[in-house]
Amino acid sequence: MPDSLGLPTGTVTFLYTDIEGSTLRWERSPGAMKLAVERHDSILRQAIEAHSGVVFRTMGDAFCAVFPLSGDALNAVIAAQRGLDAEEWDPQVAPIRVRMALHTGPGEVRDGDYVGQHLNRIARLLSAGHGGQVLLSEATYALVCDNPPPGVSFLDLGQHQLRDLERPERVYQLLCEGLVYSFPSLKTENTRPNNLPVLPTEFIGRERELQEVCDLLSRPQVRLVTLTGPGGTGKTRLSLEVGAALLERFRNGVFWVPLASVAGPSLVPAAIGEALKLMESGGRPIIESLKDYLRQKEMLLVLDNFEQVVSAASTLADLLKDAPQLKVLVTSREVLHVYGEKEYPVPPLQLPDPAHLPSLADLAQYESVRLFVERATSAKPGFELASDNAMSVAQICNRLDGLPLAIELAAARIKFLATPAILSRLDSRLKLLTSGSRDLPARQQTLRGAIDWSYDLLPEQERAFFRRLAVFQGGCTLEAAEAVACNPTLPASVVAQLAPLEIDVFEGITSLVDKSLLRQVDVANSECRYVMLETIREYALERLEECGELGAVRAAHAQHFLNVSRQAEADIQGPRQKSAIYTLEVEHDNLRAALQWCLTAEGNKDLGLRVVSALYRFWHIRGHLSEGRRTASALLAAAPQRTEVRARALYSAGYMTFLQGDSAVAWQMLEESVSIAKEVDDDLTRAHAFFIYAAARAFGGDPSGGGALAQESISLFRQLGSAGKPGLNLALLGTGVVSFALGDYGAAQSTLDEASSLATELGDAYTLAQASTYLGDLARIDCDYPRAGSLYERSLAAFRAVGGRSDIPALLHNIAYVAIAERDYGRAWDLFHESLILQQEIGNQQGVSECLSGFAALAGAQGEPMRAARLFGAAEALRTAIGVYMWPAERIECERNLRSTKAQLDEAGWQAAWQEGEQLSPEQAIAYALQEQEAPAAR
């Protein structure tokens, strides 16, 4: 019977197919191959559907189908092969031959797809066949052998060991009149010499990596491929799968050479000889016997865990030179640096984004999730991915960096812990992830053992360098690694704990990348960064603490990022503004780590306050106000001394606080900043505090109290000459805002024009965009919507160029009003919608209330007064609840729209609708606003 998705369940017959040699055909003739595959797909679908089959999955040119009855499946493959045989294929890609396999088993459906070990069996059965050949498992043969269609019989091919399966399979071939029936021997593991181990678990994911490595080794000119990656990435398993997949391509077989227990480079030839069962004789060196043995052999050697014997790379080079048909696949934490070597970095498994969790069906397709679920099911039969554990499974996979070993060890814990409990214990991955399978080498039984293996192979200076790099969060540049890990600039008392390293930073970084303990990441518009997987970083931090250097390295790290933030602060008001903001965003995790250390008992509070003072504008521009304010407040509480540093941190914190609408607290901070600045005779700090205080009072409902403060700020900055110019620019902007709030629009226009000129002179694109926004507001108050729109669009482009997240939602909201004036109601709806989403994301309730008013204005303009009244009522209720002051341009626009909309209803109807809106919760009001309006003209 079918399940809810229409897929047959119960006992069903599966059909798997793929085109033989399709990769090479795509490489040679992509255009012709595209047309051929389209025709192939049509023939197969027609044959499958005509015989009651369902295609439930396709992968490239591979088809997976299912049939309720085995007889229908048999007739479908006959029809498909006849259709393919009759087709006249383009000579560029001809012949198109498709191998097919049939296997019968339980049709268990989970999350819209079939699951079960029998799918592994049919996949392996298919891989044993040749183009044009149809293979049947014993289970399917037993159902169809007694009543075959006319002209059809079966050939018993005997019992075969299929790759990765413990139980052999008796295989049968379909014989049909008119179709080719003579094929080479099956490509199974008993057809070529090999010593590949039979693995008890399914190989999950890695389809792309498997194909790419196989393609590399299939190229005539490629003789040596090295799979690199940190411990636990799955290099060994991938190498074994590659070896099995290529078994039939090497006439003399594929041989696996495990090197984990080899004591030194000189013993590598003996290890290879042992795998090949080749012994020393007559005192002749084994390397010479190997060369003689391999000279005429067409063979693949898989050398596993080469990092501990990497100096034996020259031995491999000699073997490859003397044996022209030999190829070598190596797994190693570092590259071999041998001529002709092709490195293939093995990436972590594909990871879902827990912040945007896909559907269960899509989540189940991620490699990391598939691996976790498969291994968890082995540990606890009955476990399945479901809505109540999907989030925790996705988070577990992310926290473990997509490392297969780590995921397998975590999944093994499902027998004792639910997924949320596993997740909660992952703060210390290395303690949780122990006791792996007992049949694995000791170094792979725990994640710690896998990393120990790499660490113990490092020279002492390189170990110290590796440990110190662990303080970086989110990676580092070469310059940062030099400043923090190699030659830190620190007080004498700290330097005594942290001696300089006698290591070349570039060579050290390169070596750690080669050994897979670091990853090189190319960042757009930036130099290369070097990143540790979090699991490896946790290990290195433990080692750093064990050797007593953690505190000193954290101090060096914080000092370096104070220097970074100060340089960016200087650049952020000039022509290098975009680059400065980008640098701070890239280094934000490191800045967070430095500030967190400053807040610890041994941390430098004064240094933390200096970082806060340097970052407050960045936090505003990039929409990190809550984080910045929280950090600043914590440091101010921890360092109450009335110093110049505190005064600057206070005006920075006050700025962020007033931007979040908490005027009373902002005023207190700014008053204290001014007071301390006077005590320590710091005019620059006083000037900054004055203009921020002026703007805070203006937005907080006391614009008259801000006027004198603004003028005093301007005066102080002018007295400071060129040193005060960047601050003067900000003060002029703040004074223009105060004049605007006071209703003195002429003074506001004049001051904002001067701010624009100075911002242009300084190359301060962000302040220029802010001034243009306020000038657009002035134009909107005068109903000059074309000019307002032009100024707003200019500002929006500038904010987007520098990444001004905090300002973009308000600009979209303003431009939406211009769209209403132009009767472009569809664009207005889209802009209000986008603005509302962004305001919600940054937690700006005032912005949400303004968007509700905007949707109300739009409803009124479209002749829906009842809807408009409800939204106006909801917006006013939210403003009252959060106690915010309406910006004049917003207030005037709102009053205009209220008058024009109210005129469309009688007083009783208006009041009733308004009160209905007031009763809506913010969530209900937002949902109501986002309902499509009845006739969204021009949409």
PDB file of N, CA, C and O in Angstrom, residues 532-571:
ATOM      1  N   MET A 532      41.332  27.643  13.011  1.00  0.00           N
ATOM      2  CA  MET A 532      41.292  26.308  13.600  1.00  0.00           C
ATOM      3  C   MET A 532      39.841  25.857  13.694  1.00  0.00           C
ATOM      4  O   MET A 532      38.976  26.660  14.051  1.00  0.00           O
ATOM      5  N   LEU A 533      39.591  24.588  13.384  1.00  0.00           N
ATOM      6  CA  LEU A 533      38.296  24.027  13.741  1.00  0.00           C
ATOM      7  C   LEU A 533      38.128  24.158  15.252  1.00  0.00           C
ATOM      8  O   LEU A 533      39.087  24.036  16.012  1.00  0.00           O
ATOM      9  N   GLU A 534      36.907  24.423  15.697  1.00  0.00           N
ATOM     10  CA  GLU A 534      36.684  24.681  17.123  1.00  0.00           C
ATOM     11  C   GLU A 534      37.104  23.509  17.999  1.00  0.00           C
ATOM     12  O   GLU A 534      37.570  23.686  19.125  1.00  0.00           O
ATOM     13  N   THR A 535      36.954  22.305  17.488  1.00  0.00           N
ATOM     14  CA  THR A 535      37.349  21.135  18.272  1.00  0.00           C
ATOM     15  C   THR A 535      38.859  21.137  18.501  1.00  0.00           C
ATOM     16  O   THR A 535      39.339  20.851  19.606  1.00  0.00           O
ATOM     17  N   ILE A 536      39.611  21.464  17.468  1.00  0.00           N
ATOM     18  CA  ILE A 536      41.071  21.530  17.597  1.00  0.00           C
ATOM     19  C   ILE A 536      41.461  22.718  18.469  1.00  0.00           C
ATOM     20  O   ILE A 536      42.385  22.631  19.288  1.00  0.00           O
ATOM     21  N   ARG A 537      40.744  23.817  18.336  1.00  0.00           N
ATOM     22  CA  ARG A 537      41.041  25.007  19.142  1.00  0.00           C
ATOM     23  C   ARG A 537      40.846  24.716  20.632  1.00  0.00           C
ATOM     24  O   ARG A 537      41.639  25.148  21.473  1.00  0.00           O
ATOM     25  N   GLU A 538      39.801  23.992  20.966  1.00  0.00           N
ATOM     26  CA  GLU A 538      39.568  23.642  22.371  1.00  0.00           C
ATOM     27  C   GLU A 538      40.736  22.825  22.918  1.00  0.00           C
ATOM     28  O   GLU A 538      41.210  23.052  24.046  1.00  0.00           O
ATOM     29  N   TYR A 539      41.227  21.899  22.117  1.00  0.00           N
ATOM     30  CA  TYR A 539      42.371  21.086  22.517  1.00  0.00           C
ATOM     31  C   TYR A 539      43.594  21.974  22.754  1.00  0.00           C
ATOM     32  O   TYR A 539      44.296  21.844  23.768  1.00  0.00           O
ATOM     33  N   ALA A 540      43.869  22.883  21.812  1.00  0.00           N
ATOM     34  CA  ALA A 540      45.051  23.743  21.924  1.00  0.00           C
ATOM     35  C   ALA A 540      44.951  24.671  23.134  1.00  0.00           C
ATOM     36  O   ALA A 540      45.957  24.942  23.800  1.00  0.00           O
ATOM     37  N   LEU A 541      43.747  25.160  23.439  1.00  0.00           N
ATOM     38  CA  LEU A 541      43.569  26.010  24.620  1.00  0.00           C
ATOM     39  C   LEU A 541      43.882  25.236  25.905  1.00  0.00           C
ATOM     40  O   LEU A 541      44.488  25.782  26.836  1.00  0.00           O
ATOM     41  N   GLU A 542      43.465  23.983  25.955  1.00  0.00           N
ATOM     42  CA  GLU A 542      43.790  23.164  27.123  1.00  0.00           C
ATOM     43  C   GLU A 542      45.294  23.027  27.289  1.00  0.00           C
ATOM     44  O   GLU A 542      45.841  23.140  28.385  1.00  0.00           O
ATOM     45  N   ARG A 543      45.974  22.797  26.182  1.00  0.00           N
ATOM     46  CA  ARG A 543      47.426  22.664  26.220  1.00  0.00           C
ATOM     47  C   ARG A 543      48.083  23.981  26.643  1.00  0.00           C
ATOM     48  O   ARG A 543      49.074  23.995  27.380  1.00  0.00           O
ATOM     49  N   LEU A 544      47.516  25.096  26.167  1.00  0.00           N
ATOM     50  CA  LEU A 544      48.059  26.411  26.514  1.00  0.00           C
ATOM     51  C   LEU A 544      47.922  26.669  28.011  1.00  0.00           C
ATOM     52  O   LEU A 544      48.832  27.207  28.653  1.00  0.00           O
ATOM     53  N   GLU A 545      46.792  26.267  28.566  1.00  0.00           N
ATOM     54  CA  GLU A 545      46.580  26.446  29.995  1.00  0.00           C
ATOM     55  C   GLU A 545      47.503  25.527  30.799  1.00  0.00           C
ATOM     56  O   GLU A 545      48.056  25.932  31.831  1.00  0.00           O
ATOM     57  N   GLU A 546      47.696  24.307  30.318  1.00  0.00           N
ATOM     58  CA  GLU A 546      48.570  23.365  31.018  1.00  0.00           C
ATOM     59  C   GLU A 546      49.993  23.892  31.154  1.00  0.00           C
ATOM     60  O   GLU A 546      50.655  23.676  32.165  1.00  0.00           O
ATOM     61  N   CYS A 547      50.457  24.614  30.121  1.00  0.00           N
ATOM     62  CA  CYS A 547      51.845  25.090  30.158  1.00  0.00           C
ATOM     63  C   CYS A 547      51.965  26.456  30.832  1.00  0.00           C
ATOM     64  O   CYS A 547      53.051  27.041  30.872  1.00  0.00           O
ATOM     65  N   GLY A 548      50.865  26.998  31.357  1.00  0.00           N
ATOM     66  CA  GLY A 548      50.923  28.224  32.138  1.00  0.00           C
ATOM     67  C   GLY A 548      51.005  29.504  31.336  1.00  0.00           C
ATOM     68  O   GLY A 548      51.337  30.563  31.888  1.00  0.00           O
ATOM     69  N   GLU A 549      50.709  29.461  30.042  1.00  0.00           N
ATOM     70  CA  GLU A 549      50.841  30.647  29.195  1.00  0.00           C
ATOM     71  C   GLU A 549      49.510  31.300  28.845  1.00  0.00           C
ATOM     72  O   GLU A 549      49.492  32.350  28.197  1.00  0.00           O
ATOM     73  N   LEU A 550      48.398  30.716  29.240  1.00  0.00           N
ATOM     74  CA  LEU A 550      47.108  31.185  28.756  1.00  0.00           C
ATOM     75  C   LEU A 550      46.861  32.654  29.074  1.00  0.00           C
ATOM     76  O   LEU A 550      46.475  33.443  28.202  1.00  0.00           O
ATOM     77  N   GLY A 551      47.067  33.064  30.324  1.00  0.00           N
ATOM     78  CA  GLY A 551      46.811  34.447  30.698  1.00  0.00           C
ATOM     79  C   GLY A 551      47.657  35.433  29.928  1.00  0.00           C
ATOM     80  O   GLY A 551      47.167  36.473  29.455  1.00  0.00           O
ATOM     81  N   ALA A 552      48.951  35.131  29.784  1.00  0.00           N
ATOM     82  CA  ALA A 552      49.848  36.052  29.076  1.00  0.00           C
ATOM     83  C   ALA A 552      49.494  36.156  27.601  1.00  0.00           C
ATOM     84  O   ALA A 552      49.533  37.248  27.013  1.00  0.00           O
ATOM     85  N   VAL A 553      49.127  35.031  26.974  1.00  0.00           N
ATOM     86  CA  VAL A 553      48.767  35.070  25.546  1.00  0.00           C
ATOM     87  C   VAL A 553      47.453  35.823  25.363  1.00  0.00           C
ATOM     88  O   VAL A 553      47.283  36.576  24.392  1.00  0.00           O
ATOM     89  N   ARG A 554      46.514  35.666  26.277  1.00  0.00           N
ATOM     90  CA  ARG A 554      45.265  36.429  26.186  1.00  0.00           C
ATOM     91  C   ARG A 554      45.542  37.925  26.327  1.00  0.00           C
ATOM     92  O   ARG A 554      44.909  38.745  25.647  1.00  0.00           O
ATOM     93  N   ALA A 555      46.477  38.291  27.201  1.00  0.00           N
ATOM     94  CA  ALA A 555      46.841  39.702  27.346  1.00  0.00           C
ATOM     95  C   ALA A 555      47.439  40.241  26.048  1.00  0.00           C
ATOM     96  O   ALA A 555      47.121  41.362  25.617  1.00  0.00           O
ATOM     97  N   ALA A 556      48.310  39.451  25.431  1.00  0.00           N
ATOM     98  CA  ALA A 556      48.905  39.866  24.156  1.00  0.00           C
ATOM     99  C   ALA A 556      47.834  39.991  23.071  1.00  0.00           C
ATOM    100  O   ALA A 556      47.854  40.920  22.254  1.00  0.00           O
ATOM    101  N   HIS A 557      46.903  39.066  23.069  1.00  0.00           N
ATOM    102  CA  HIS A 557      45.790  39.082  22.112  1.00  0.00           C
ATOM    103  C   HIS A 557      44.952  40.352  22.291  1.00  0.00           C
ATOM    104  O   HIS A 557      44.623  41.056  21.319  1.00  0.00           O
ATOM    105  N   ALA A 558      44.606  40.677  23.541  1.00  0.00           N
ATOM    106  CA  ALA A 558      43.795  41.876  23.806  1.00  0.00           C
ATOM    107  C   ALA A 558      44.535  43.144  23.399  1.00  0.00           C
ATOM    108  O   ALA A 558      43.943  44.069  22.818  1.00  0.00           O
ATOM    109  N   GLN A 559      45.836  43.217  23.678  1.00  0.00           N
ATOM    110  CA  GLN A 559      46.615  44.397  23.304  1.00  0.00           C
ATOM    111  C   GLN A 559      46.647  44.571  21.786  1.00  0.00           C
ATOM    112  O   GLN A 559      46.488  45.682  21.270  1.00  0.00           O
ATOM    113  N   HIS A 560      46.823  43.462  21.069  1.00  0.00           N
ATOM    114  CA  HIS A 560      46.849  43.556  19.607  1.00  0.00           C
ATOM    115  C   HIS A 560      45.526  44.080  19.069  1.00  0.00           C
ATOM    116  O   HIS A 560      45.501  44.948  18.182  1.00  0.00           O
ATOM    117  N   PHE A 561      44.415  43.582  19.600  1.00  0.00           N
ATOM    118  CA  PHE A 561      43.127  43.992  19.046  1.00  0.00           C
ATOM    119  C   PHE A 561      42.678  45.367  19.548  1.00  0.00           C
ATOM    120  O   PHE A 561      41.834  45.998  18.919  1.00  0.00           O
ATOM    121  N   LEU A 562      43.288  45.847  20.636  1.00  0.00           N
ATOM    122  CA  LEU A 562      43.127  47.270  20.964  1.00  0.00           C
ATOM    123  C   LEU A 562      43.775  48.110  19.865  1.00  0.00           C
ATOM    124  O   LEU A 562      43.192  49.098  19.393  1.00  0.00           O
ATOM    125  N   ASN A 563      44.973  47.710  19.436  1.00  0.00           N
ATOM    126  CA  ASN A 563      45.649  48.440  18.360  1.00  0.00           C
ATOM    127  C   ASN A 563      44.837  48.398  17.066  1.00  0.00           C
ATOM    128  O   ASN A 563      44.726  49.399  16.350  1.00  0.00           O
ATOM    129  N   VAL A 564      44.263  47.232  16.759  1.00  0.00           N
ATOM    130  CA  VAL A 564      43.429  47.096  15.552  1.00  0.00           C
ATOM    131  C   VAL A 564      42.221  48.025  15.634  1.00  0.00           C
ATOM    132  O   VAL A 564      41.887  48.732  14.673  1.00  0.00           O
ATOM    133  N   SER A 565      41.557  48.051  16.792  1.00  0.00           N
ATOM    134  CA  SER A 565      40.348  48.868  16.933  1.00  0.00           C
ATOM    135  C   SER A 565      40.676  50.356  16.885  1.00  0.00           C
ATOM    136  O   SER A 565      39.916  51.155  16.328  1.00  0.00           O
ATOM    137  N   ARG A 566      41.825  50.760  17.448  1.00  0.00           N
ATOM    138  CA  ARG A 566      42.210  52.174  17.403  1.00  0.00           C
ATOM    139  C   ARG A 566      42.495  52.634  15.980  1.00  0.00           C
ATOM    140  O   ARG A 566      42.122  53.737  15.585  1.00  0.00           O
ATOM    141  N   GLN A 567      43.191  51.780  15.214  1.00  0.00           N
ATOM    142  CA  GLN A 567      43.470  52.137  13.823  1.00  0.00           C
ATOM    143  C   GLN A 567      42.170  52.262  13.033  1.00  0.00           C
ATOM    144  O   GLN A 567      41.989  53.183  12.231  1.00  0.00           O
ATOM    145  N   ALA A 568      41.260  51.339  13.278  1.00  0.00           N
ATOM    146  CA  ALA A 568      39.976  51.394  12.577  1.00  0.00           C
ATOM    147  C   ALA A 568      39.178  52.618  12.999  1.00  0.00           C
ATOM    148  O   ALA A 568      38.490  53.239  12.174  1.00  0.00           O
ATOM    149  N   GLU A 569      39.254  52.999  14.273  1.00  0.00           N
ATOM    150  CA  GLU A 569      38.551  54.196  14.750  1.00  0.00           C
ATOM    151  C   GLU A 569      39.035  55.430  14.005  1.00  0.00           C
ATOM    152  O   GLU A 569      38.239  56.300  13.624  1.00  0.00           O
ATOM    153  N   ALA A 570      40.367  55.510  13.780  1.00  0.00           N
ATOM    154  CA  ALA A 570      40.913  56.652  13.045  1.00  0.00           C
ATOM    155  C   ALA A 570      40.466  56.638  11.588  1.00  0.00           C
ATOM    156  O   ALA A 570      40.210  57.702  10.984  1.00  0.00           O
ATOM    157  N   ASP A 571      40.345  55.430  11.001  1.00  0.00           N
ATOM    158  CA  ASP A 571      39.995  55.321   9.579  1.00  0.00           C
ATOM    159  C   ASP A 571      38.507  55.439   9.322  1.00  0.00           C
ATOM    160  O   ASP A 571      38.098  55.701   8.182  1.00  0.00           O
TER     161      ASP A 571
END
